[in-house]
PDB file of C-alpha atoms and ligand atoms in Angstrom:
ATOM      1  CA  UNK A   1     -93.539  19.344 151.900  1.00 71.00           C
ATOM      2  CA  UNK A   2     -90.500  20.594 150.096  1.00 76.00           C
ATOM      3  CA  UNK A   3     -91.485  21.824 146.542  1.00 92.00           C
ATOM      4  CA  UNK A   4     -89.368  19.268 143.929  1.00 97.00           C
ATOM      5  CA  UNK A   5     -89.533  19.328 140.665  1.00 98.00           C
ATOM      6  CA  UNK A   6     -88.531  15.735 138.446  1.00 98.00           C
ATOM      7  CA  UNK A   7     -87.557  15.670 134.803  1.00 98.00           C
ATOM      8  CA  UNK A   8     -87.981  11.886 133.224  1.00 97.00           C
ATOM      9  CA  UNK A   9     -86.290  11.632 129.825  1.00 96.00           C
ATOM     10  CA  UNK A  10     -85.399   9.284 127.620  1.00 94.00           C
ATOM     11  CA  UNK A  11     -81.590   7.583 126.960  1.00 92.00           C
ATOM     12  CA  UNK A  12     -79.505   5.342 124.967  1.00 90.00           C
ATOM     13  CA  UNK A  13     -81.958   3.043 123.063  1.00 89.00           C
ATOM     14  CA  UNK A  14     -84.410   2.070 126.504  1.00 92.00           C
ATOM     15  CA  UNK A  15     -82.661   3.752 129.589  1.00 92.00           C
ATOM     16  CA  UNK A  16     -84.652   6.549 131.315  1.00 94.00           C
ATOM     17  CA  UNK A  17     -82.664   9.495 132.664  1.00 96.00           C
ATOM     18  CA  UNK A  18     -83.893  11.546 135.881  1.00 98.00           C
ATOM     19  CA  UNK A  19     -83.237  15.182 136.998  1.00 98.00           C
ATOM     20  CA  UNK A  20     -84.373  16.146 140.248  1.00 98.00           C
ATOM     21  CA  UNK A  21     -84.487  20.032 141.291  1.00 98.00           C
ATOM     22  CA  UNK A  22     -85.289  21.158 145.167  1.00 97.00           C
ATOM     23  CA  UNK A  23     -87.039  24.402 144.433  1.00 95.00           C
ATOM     24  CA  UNK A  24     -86.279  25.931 147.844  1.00 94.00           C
ATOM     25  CA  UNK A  25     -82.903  25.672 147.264  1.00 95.00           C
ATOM     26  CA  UNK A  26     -82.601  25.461 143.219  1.00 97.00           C
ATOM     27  CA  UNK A  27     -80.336  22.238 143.926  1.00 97.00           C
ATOM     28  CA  UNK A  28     -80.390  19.716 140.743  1.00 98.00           C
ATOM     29  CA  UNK A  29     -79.397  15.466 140.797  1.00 98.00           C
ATOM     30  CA  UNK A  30     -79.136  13.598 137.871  1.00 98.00           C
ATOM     31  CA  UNK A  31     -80.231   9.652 138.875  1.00 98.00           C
ATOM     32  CA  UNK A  32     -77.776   7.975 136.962  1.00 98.00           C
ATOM     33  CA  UNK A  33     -75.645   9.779 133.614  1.00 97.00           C
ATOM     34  CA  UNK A  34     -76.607   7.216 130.971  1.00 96.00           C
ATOM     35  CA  UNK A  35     -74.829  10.013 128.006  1.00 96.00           C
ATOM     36  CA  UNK A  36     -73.428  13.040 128.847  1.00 97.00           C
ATOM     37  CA  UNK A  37     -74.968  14.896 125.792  1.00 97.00           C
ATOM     38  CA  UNK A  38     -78.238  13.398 126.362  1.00 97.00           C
ATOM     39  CA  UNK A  39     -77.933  14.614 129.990  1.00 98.00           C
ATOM     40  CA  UNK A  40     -76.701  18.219 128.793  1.00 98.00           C
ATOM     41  CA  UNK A  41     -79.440  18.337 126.686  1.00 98.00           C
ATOM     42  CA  UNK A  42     -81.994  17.630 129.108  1.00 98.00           C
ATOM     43  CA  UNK A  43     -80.735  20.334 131.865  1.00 98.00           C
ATOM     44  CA  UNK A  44     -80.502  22.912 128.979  1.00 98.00           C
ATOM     45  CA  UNK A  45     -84.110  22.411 128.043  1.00 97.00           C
ATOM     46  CA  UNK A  46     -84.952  22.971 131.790  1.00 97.00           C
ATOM     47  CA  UNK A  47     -82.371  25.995 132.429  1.00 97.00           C
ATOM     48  CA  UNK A  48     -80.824  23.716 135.026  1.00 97.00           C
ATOM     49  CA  UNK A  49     -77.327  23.096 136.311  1.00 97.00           C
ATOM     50  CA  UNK A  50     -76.514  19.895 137.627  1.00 98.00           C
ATOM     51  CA  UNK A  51     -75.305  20.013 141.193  1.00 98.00           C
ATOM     52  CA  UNK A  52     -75.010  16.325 142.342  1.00 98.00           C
ATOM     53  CA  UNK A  53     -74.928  12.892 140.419  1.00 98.00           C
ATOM     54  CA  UNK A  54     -76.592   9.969 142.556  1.00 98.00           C
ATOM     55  CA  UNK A  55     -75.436   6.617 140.746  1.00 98.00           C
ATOM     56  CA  UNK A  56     -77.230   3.487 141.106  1.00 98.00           C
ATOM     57  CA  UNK A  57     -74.815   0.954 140.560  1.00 98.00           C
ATOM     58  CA  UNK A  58     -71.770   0.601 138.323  1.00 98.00           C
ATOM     59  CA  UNK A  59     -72.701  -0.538 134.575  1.00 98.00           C
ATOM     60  CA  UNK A  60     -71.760   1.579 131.827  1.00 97.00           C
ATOM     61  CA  UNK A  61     -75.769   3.002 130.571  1.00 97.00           C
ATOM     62  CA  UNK A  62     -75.757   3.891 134.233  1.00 98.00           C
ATOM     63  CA  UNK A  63     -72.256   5.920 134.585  1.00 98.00           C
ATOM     64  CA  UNK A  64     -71.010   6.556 131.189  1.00 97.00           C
ATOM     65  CA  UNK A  65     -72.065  10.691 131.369  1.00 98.00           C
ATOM     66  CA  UNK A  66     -70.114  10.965 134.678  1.00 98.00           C
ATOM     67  CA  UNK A  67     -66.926  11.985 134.154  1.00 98.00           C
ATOM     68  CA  UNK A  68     -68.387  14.675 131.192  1.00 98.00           C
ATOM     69  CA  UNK A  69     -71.075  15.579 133.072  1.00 98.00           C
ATOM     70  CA  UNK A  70     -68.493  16.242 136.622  1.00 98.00           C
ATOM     71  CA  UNK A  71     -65.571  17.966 134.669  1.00 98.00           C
ATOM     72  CA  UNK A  72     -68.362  20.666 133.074  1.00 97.00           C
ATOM     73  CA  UNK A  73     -69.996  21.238 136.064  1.00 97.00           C
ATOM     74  CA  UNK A  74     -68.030  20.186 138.660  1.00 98.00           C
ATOM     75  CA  UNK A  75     -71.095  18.317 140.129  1.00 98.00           C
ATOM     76  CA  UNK A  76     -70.727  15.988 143.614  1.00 98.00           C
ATOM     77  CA  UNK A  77     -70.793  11.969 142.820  1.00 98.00           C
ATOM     78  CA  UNK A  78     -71.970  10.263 145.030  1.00 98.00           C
ATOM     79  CA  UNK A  79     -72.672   6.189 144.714  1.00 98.00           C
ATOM     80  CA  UNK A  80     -72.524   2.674 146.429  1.00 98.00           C
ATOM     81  CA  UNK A  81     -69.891   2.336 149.081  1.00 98.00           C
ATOM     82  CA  UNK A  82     -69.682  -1.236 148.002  1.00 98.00           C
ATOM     83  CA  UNK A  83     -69.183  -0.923 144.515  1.00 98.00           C
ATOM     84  CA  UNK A  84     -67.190   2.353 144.702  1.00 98.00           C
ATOM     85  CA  UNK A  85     -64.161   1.326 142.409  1.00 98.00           C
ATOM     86  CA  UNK A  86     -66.567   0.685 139.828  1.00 98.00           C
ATOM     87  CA  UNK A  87     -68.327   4.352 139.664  1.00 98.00           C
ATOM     88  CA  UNK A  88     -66.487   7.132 137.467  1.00 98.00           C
ATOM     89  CA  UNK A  89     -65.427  10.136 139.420  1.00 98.00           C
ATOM     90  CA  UNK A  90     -67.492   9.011 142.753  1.00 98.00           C
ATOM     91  CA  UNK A  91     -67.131  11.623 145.452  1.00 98.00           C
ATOM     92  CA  UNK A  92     -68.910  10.341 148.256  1.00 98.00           C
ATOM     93  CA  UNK A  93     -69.733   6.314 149.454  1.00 98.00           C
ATOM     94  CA  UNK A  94     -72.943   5.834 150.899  1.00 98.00           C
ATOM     95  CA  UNK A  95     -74.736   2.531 151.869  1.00 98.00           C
ATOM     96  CA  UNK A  96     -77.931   1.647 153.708  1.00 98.00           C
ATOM     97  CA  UNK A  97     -79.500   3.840 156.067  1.00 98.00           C
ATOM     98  CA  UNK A  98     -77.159   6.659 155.098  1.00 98.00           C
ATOM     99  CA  UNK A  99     -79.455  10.180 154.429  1.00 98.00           C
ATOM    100  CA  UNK A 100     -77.997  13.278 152.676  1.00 98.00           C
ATOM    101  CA  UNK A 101     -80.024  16.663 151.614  1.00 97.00           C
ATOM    102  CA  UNK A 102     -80.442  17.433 147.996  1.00 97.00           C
ATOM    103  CA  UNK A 103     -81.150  21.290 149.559  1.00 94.00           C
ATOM    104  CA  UNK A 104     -84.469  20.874 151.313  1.00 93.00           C
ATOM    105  CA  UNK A 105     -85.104  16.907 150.343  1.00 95.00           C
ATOM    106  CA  UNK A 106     -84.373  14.504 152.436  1.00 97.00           C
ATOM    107  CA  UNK A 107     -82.643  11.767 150.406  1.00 98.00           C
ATOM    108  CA  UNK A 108     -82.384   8.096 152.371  1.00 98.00           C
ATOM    109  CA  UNK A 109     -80.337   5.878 150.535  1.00 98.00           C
ATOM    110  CA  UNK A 110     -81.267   1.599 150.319  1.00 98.00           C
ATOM    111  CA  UNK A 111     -79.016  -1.206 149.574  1.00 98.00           C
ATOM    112  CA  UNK A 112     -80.706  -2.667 147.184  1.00 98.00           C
ATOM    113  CA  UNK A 113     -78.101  -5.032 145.544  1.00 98.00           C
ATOM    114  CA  UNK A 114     -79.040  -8.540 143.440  1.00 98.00           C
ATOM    115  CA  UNK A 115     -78.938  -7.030 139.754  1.00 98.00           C
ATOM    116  CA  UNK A 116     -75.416  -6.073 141.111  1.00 98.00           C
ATOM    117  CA  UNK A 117     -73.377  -6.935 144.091  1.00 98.00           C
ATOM    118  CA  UNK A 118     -73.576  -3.195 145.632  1.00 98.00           C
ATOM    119  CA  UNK A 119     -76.726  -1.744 143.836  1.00 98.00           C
ATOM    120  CA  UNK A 120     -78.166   1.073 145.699  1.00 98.00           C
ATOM    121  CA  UNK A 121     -81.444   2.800 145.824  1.00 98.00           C
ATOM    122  CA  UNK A 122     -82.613   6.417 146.385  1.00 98.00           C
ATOM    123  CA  UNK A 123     -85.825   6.667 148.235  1.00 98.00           C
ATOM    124  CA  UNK A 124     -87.091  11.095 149.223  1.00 98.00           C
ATOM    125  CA  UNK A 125     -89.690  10.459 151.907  1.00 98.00           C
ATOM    126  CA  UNK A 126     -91.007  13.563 152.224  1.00 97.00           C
ATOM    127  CA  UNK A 127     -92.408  13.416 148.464  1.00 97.00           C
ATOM    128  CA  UNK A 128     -93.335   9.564 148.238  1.00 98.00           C
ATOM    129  CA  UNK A 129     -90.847   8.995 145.496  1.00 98.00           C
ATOM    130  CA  UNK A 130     -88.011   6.082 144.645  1.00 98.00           C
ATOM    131  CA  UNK A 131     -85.195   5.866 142.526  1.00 98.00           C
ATOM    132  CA  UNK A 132     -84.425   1.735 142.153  1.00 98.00           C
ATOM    133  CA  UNK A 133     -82.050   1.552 139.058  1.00 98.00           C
ATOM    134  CA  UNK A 134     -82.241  -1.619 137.799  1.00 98.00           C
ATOM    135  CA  UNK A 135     -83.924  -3.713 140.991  1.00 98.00           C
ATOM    136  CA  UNK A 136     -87.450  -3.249 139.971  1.00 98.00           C
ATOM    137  CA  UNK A 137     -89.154  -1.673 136.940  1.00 98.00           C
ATOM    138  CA  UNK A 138     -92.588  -1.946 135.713  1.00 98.00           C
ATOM    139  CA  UNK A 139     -94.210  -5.504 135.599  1.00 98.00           C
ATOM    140  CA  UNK A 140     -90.547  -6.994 135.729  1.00 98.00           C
ATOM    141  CA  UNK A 141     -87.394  -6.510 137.461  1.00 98.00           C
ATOM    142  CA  UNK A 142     -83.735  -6.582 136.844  1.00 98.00           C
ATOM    143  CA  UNK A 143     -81.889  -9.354 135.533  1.00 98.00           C
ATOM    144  CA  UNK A 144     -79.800 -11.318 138.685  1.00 98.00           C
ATOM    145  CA  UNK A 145     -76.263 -10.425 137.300  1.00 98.00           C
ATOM    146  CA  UNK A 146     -74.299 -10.429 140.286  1.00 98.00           C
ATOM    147  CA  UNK A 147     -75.509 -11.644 143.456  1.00 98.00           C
ATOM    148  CA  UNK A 148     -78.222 -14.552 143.867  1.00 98.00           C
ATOM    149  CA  UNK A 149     -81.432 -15.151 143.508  1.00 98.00           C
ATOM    150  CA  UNK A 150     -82.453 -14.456 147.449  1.00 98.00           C
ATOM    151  CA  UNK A 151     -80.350 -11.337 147.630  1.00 98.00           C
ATOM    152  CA  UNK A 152     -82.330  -9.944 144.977  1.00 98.00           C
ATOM    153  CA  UNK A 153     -85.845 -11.195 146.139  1.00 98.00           C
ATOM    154  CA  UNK A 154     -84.525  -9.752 149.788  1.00 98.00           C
ATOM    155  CA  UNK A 155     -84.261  -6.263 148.058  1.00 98.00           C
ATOM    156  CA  UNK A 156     -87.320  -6.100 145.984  1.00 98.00           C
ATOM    157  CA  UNK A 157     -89.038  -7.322 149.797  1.00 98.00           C
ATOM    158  CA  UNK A 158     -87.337  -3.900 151.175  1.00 98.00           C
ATOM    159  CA  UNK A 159     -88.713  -1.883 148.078  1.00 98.00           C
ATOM    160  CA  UNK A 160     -92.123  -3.720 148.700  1.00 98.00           C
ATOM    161  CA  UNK A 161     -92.217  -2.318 152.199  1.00 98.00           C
ATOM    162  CA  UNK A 162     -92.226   1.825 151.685  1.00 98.00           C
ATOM    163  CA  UNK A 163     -94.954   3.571 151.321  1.00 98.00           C
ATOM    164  CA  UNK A 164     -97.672   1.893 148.432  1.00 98.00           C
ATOM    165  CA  UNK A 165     -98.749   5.328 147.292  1.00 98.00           C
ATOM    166  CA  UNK A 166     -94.550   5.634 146.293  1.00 98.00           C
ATOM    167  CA  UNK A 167     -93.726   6.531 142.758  1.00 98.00           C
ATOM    168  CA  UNK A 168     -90.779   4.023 141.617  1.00 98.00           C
ATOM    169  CA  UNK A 169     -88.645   5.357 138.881  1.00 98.00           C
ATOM    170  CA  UNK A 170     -86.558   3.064 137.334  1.00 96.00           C
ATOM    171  CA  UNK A 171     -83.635   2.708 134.662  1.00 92.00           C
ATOM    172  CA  UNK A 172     -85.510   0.906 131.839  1.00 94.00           C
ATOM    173  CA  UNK A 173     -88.433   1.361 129.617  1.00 93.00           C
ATOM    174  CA  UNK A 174     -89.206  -2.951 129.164  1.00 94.00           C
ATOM    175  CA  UNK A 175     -92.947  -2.488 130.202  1.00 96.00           C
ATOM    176  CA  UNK A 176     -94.341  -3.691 126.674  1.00 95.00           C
ATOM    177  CA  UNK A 177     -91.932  -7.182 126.750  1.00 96.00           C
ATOM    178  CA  UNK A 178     -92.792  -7.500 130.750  1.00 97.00           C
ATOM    179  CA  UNK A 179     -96.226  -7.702 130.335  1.00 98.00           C
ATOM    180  CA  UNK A 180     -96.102 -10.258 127.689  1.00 98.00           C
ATOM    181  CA  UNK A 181     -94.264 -12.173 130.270  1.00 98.00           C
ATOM    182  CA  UNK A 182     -96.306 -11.642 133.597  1.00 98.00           C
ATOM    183  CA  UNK A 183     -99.395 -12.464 131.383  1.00 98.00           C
ATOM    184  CA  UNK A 184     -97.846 -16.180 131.159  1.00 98.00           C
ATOM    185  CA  UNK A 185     -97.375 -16.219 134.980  1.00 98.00           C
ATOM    186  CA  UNK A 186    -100.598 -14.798 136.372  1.00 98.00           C
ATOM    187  CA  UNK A 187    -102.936 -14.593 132.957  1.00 98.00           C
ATOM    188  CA  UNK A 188    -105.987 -14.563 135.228  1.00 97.00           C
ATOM    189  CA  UNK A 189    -104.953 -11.481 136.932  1.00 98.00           C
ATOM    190  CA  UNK A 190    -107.533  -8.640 135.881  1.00 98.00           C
ATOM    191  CA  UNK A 191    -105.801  -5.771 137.386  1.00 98.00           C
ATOM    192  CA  UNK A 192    -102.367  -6.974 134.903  1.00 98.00           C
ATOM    193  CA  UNK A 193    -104.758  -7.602 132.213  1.00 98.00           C
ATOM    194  CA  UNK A 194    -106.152  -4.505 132.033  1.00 98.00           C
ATOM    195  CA  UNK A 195    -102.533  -3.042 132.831  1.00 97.00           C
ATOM    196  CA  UNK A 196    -101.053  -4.586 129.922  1.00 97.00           C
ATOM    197  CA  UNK A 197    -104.137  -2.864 127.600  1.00 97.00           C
ATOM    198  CA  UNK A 198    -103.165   0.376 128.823  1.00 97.00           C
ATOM    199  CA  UNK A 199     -99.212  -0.648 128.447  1.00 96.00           C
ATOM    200  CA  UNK A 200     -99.940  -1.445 124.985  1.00 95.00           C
ATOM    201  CA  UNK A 201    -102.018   2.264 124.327  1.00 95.00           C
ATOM    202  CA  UNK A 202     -99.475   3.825 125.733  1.00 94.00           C
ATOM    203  CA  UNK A 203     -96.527   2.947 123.987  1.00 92.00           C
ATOM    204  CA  UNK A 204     -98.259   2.980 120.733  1.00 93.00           C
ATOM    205  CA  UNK A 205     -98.845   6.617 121.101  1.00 94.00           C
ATOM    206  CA  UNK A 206     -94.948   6.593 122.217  1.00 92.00           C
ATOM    207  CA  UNK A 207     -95.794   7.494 125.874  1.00 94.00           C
ATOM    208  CA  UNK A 208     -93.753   6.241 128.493  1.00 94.00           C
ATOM    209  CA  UNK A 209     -94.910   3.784 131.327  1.00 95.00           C
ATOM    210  CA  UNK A 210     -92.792   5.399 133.657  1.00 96.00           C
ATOM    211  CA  UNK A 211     -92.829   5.980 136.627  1.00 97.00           C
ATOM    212  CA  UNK A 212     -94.713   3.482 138.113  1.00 98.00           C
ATOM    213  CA  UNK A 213     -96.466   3.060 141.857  1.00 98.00           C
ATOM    214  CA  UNK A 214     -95.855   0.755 144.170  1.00 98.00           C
ATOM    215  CA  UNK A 215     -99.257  -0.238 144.866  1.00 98.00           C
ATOM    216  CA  UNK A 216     -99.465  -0.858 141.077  1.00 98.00           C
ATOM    217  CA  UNK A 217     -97.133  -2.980 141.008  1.00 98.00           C
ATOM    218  CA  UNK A 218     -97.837  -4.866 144.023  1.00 98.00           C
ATOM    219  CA  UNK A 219    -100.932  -5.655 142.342  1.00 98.00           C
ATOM    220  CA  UNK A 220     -99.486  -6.707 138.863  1.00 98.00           C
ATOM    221  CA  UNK A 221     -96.044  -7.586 138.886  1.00 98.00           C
ATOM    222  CA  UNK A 222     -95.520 -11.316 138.855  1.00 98.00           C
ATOM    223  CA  UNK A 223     -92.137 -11.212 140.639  1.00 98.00           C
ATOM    224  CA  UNK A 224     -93.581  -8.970 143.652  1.00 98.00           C
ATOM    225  CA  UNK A 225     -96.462 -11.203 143.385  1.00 98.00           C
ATOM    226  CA  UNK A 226     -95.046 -14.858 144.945  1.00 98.00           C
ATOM    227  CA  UNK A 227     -97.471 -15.418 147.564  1.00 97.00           C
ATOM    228  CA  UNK A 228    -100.278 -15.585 144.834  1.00 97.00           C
ATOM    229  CA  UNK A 229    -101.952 -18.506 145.093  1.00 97.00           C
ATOM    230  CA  UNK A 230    -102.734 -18.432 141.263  1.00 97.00           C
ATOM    231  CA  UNK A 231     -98.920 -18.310 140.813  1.00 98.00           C
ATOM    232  CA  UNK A 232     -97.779 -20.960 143.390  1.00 98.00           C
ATOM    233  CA  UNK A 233    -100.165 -23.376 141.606  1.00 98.00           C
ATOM    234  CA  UNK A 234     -99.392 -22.574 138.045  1.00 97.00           C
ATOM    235  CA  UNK A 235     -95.477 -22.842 138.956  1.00 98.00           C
ATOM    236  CA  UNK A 236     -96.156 -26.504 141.328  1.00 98.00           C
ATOM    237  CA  UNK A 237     -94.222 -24.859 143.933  1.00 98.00           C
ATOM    238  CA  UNK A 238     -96.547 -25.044 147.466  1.00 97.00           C
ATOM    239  CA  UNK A 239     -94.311 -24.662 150.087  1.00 97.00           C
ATOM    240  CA  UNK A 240     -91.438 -23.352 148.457  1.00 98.00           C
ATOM    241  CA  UNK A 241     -89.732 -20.229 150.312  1.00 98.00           C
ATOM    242  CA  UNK A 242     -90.518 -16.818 148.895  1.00 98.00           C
ATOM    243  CA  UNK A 243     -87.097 -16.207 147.291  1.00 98.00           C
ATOM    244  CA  UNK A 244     -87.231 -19.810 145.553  1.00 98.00           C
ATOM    245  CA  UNK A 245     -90.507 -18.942 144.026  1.00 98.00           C
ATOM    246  CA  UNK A 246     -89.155 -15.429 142.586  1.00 98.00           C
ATOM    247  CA  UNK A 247     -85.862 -17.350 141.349  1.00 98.00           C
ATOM    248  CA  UNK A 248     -88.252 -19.541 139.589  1.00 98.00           C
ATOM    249  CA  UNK A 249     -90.036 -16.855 137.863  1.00 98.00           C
ATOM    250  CA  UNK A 250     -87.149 -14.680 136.950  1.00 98.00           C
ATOM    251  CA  UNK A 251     -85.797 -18.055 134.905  1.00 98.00           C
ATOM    252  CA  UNK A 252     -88.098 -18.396 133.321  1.00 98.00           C
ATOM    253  CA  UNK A 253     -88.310 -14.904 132.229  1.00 98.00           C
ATOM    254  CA  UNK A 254     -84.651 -15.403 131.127  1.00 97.00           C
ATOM    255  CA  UNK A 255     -86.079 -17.884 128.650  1.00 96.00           C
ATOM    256  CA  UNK A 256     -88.747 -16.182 127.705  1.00 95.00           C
TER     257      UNK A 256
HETATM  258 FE1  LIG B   1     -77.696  -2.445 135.016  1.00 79.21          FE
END
């Protein structure tokens, strides 16, 4: 198992920013540049130099730091092939089923679009770990922006399928506000309800809740959670189609 080292810090007012260092080969990512100077600050705490930027999708608290971050250290960009106009300073497309080395780590890369029309994710095998931007996060998941409610349902399905003991990383720290939320969807649900006490300890101590697992979330996150029969009887919806019963969840999270 290559020997990888991740750096979680936080951004802007709720982003997360990621470093990612292959120890074999001393090789650093950055998933996503939220702020150059918050990035900076982040590889000089760690003696790093940044080597590659892997972008998940084009909006600014995802990209702003790339053009900074590329001109000091003349780092590789590399982002979705479908959205490529959209990145600063992108280097290299890649789409689904593309893989690329970050030195030793094998990095497979997942179309994962919905929150936007050419959202990618970055998913390392070898060490059980995901990168999925804003299609997931904790107890919650991106707003729709771009695409439609089924593309987006179709791409949390892909996420749902690796590996449950996977640790998902994601762009936002919204676990407090999500778990208000999937407590109004599923409030008999004693794995969330305990979740959302330990959410709630957490962030009161200013810990974050991320990274998450998948099996975690699998168990507690209403909009991963549509074949529930709880759920499909508290939203009337028997016999609706998987990606109908998500759309109906995420609006009313919208409203919430
Ligand atoms: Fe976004």
């Amino acid at each position: 198992m290559p020997d990888v080292e991740i750096h979680q810090f936080p951004c802007l007012s709720d982003n997360y920013g990621v470093l990612v260092r292959d120890g074999v080969s001393g090789k650093v990512a950055a998933i996503d540049a939220p702020k150059a100077s918050e990035v900076e600050a982040a590889l000089a705490a760690k003696g790093w130099k940044l080597d590659y930027i892997l972008t998940t999708h084009h909006h600014a608290d995802h990209t702003d730091g790339n053009l900074a971050l590329k001109e000091r250290h003349r780092c590789t960009i590399i982002g979705p092939r479908a959205e490529a106009a959209k990145i600063p300073g992108i280097d290299r497309q890649v789409g689904d089923g593309d893989r690329f080395d970050l030195g030793s780590t094998q990095v497979r890369v997942l179309d994962t679009p919905g929150h936007t029309l050419g959202h990618i994710s970055y998913w390392l095998p070898q060490i059980g770990v995901a990168f999925v931007g804003d299609t997931m996060f904790a107890l919650g998941c991106g707003r729709v922006v771009e695409g439609t409610m089924e593309m987006m349902w179709n791409s949390l399905a892909k996420l749902m399928q690796l590996p449950p003991a996977t640790a998902i990383y994601e762009g936002h720290e919204y676990t407090a506000a999500n778990a208000k939320f999937a407590l109004t969807i599923e409030p008999e649900n004693e794995a969330l309800q305990q979740r959302a006490r330990e959410i709630e300890a957490l962030r009161a101590s200013g810990k974050p809740t991320l990274p998450t697992r998948l099996d975690l979330e699998l168990a507690t996150n209403p909009f991963l959670r549509v074949t529930s029969p709880a759920i499909v009887k508290r939203l009337g919806m028997a016999g609706a189609k998987d990606w109908q019963i998500f759309g109906e969840i995420r609006e009313r999270k919208n409203r919430f």
